[in-house]
PDB file of C-alpha atoms in Angstrom:
ATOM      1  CA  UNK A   2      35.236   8.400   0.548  1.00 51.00           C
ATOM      2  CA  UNK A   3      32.920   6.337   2.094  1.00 54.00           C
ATOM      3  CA  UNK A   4      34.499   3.294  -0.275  1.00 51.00           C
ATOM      4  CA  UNK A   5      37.491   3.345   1.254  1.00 49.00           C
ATOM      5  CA  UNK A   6      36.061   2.823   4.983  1.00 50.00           C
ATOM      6  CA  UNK A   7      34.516  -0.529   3.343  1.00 51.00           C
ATOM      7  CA  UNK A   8      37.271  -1.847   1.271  1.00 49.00           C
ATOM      8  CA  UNK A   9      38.969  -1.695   4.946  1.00 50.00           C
ATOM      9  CA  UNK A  10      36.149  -3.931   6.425  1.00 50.00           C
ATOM     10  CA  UNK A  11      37.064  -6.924   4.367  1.00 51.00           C
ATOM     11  CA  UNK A  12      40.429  -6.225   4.820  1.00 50.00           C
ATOM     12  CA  UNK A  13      39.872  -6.905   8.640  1.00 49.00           C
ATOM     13  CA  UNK A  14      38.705  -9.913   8.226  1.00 50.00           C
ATOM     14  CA  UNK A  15      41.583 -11.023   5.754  1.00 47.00           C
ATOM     15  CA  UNK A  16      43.811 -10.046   8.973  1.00 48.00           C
ATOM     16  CA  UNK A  17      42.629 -12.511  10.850  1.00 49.00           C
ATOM     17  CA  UNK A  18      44.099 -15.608   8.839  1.00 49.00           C
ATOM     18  CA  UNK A  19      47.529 -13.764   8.546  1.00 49.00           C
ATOM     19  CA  UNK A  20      47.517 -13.417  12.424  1.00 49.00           C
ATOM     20  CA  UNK A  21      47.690 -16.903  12.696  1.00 50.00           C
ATOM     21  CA  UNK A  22      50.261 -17.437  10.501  1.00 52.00           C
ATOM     22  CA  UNK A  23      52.235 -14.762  11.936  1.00 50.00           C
ATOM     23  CA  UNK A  24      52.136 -16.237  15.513  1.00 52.00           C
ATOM     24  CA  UNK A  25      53.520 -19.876  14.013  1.00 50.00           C
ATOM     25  CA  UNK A  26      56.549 -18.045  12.145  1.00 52.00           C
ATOM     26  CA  UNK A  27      57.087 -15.974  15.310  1.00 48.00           C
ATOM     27  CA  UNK A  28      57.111 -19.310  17.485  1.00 50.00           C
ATOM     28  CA  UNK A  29      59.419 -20.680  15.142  1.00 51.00           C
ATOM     29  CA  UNK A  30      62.265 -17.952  15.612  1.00 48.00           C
ATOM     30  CA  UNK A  31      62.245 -17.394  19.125  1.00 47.00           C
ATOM     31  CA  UNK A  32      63.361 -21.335  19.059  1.00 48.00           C
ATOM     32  CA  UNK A  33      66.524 -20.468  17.330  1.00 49.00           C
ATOM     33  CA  UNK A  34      67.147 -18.290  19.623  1.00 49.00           C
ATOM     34  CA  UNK A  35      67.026 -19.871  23.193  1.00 50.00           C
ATOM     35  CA  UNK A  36      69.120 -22.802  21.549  1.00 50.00           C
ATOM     36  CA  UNK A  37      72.331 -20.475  21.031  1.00 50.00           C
ATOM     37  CA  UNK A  38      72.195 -18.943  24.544  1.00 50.00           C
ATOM     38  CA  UNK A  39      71.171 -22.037  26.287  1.00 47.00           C
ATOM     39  CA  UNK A  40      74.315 -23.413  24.932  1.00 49.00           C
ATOM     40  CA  UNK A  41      76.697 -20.210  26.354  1.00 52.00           C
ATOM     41  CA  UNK A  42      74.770 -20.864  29.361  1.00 51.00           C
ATOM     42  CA  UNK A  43      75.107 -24.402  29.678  1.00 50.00           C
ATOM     43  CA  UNK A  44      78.759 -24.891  29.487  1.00 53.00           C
ATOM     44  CA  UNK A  45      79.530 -23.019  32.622  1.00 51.00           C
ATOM     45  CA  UNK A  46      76.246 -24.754  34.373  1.00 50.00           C
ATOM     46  CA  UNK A  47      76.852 -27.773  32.270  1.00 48.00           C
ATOM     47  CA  UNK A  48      80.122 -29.530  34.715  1.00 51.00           C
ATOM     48  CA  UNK A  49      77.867 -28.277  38.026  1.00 53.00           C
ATOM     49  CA  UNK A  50      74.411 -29.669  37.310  1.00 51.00           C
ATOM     50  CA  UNK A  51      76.328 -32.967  36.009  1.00 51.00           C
ATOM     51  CA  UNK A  52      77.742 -33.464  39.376  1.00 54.00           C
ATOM     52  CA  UNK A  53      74.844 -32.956  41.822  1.00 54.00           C
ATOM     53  CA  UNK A  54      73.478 -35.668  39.458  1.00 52.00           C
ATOM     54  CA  UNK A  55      76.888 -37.421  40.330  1.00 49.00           C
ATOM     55  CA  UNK A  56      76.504 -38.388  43.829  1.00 54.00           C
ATOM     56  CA  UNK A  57      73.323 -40.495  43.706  1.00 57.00           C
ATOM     57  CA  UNK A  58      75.552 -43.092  41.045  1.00 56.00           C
ATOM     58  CA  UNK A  59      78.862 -42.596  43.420  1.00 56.00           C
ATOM     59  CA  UNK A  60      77.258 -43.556  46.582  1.00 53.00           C
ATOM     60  CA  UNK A  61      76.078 -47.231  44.899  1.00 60.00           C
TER      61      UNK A  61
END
């Protein structure tokens, strides 16, 4: 019994290099994600935001 209790030592410390990795392919779909409701998003805010950038170019 007691083998099993070591066998999951080293194990541990194999986890730590999958972490890692785990972090960079969960940073990588979150991306994807914001992307497709930024879009839905920015239509609607899309027309507003371009026209408080408007004035500064009508006034010249």
């Amino acid at each position: 019994m007691q083998y099993q209790p070591a066998p999951e030592e080293p194990l541990e410390t194999g986890t730590p290099s999958p972490p890692i990795t785990h972090p960079a392919l969960a940073q990588k779909p979150p991306p994807p994600k914001p992307p497709p409701l930024g879009p839905l998003l920015n239509p609607p805010e899309g027309p507003p935001l371009n026209p408080p950038e408007g004035p500064p170019p009508e006034p010249p």
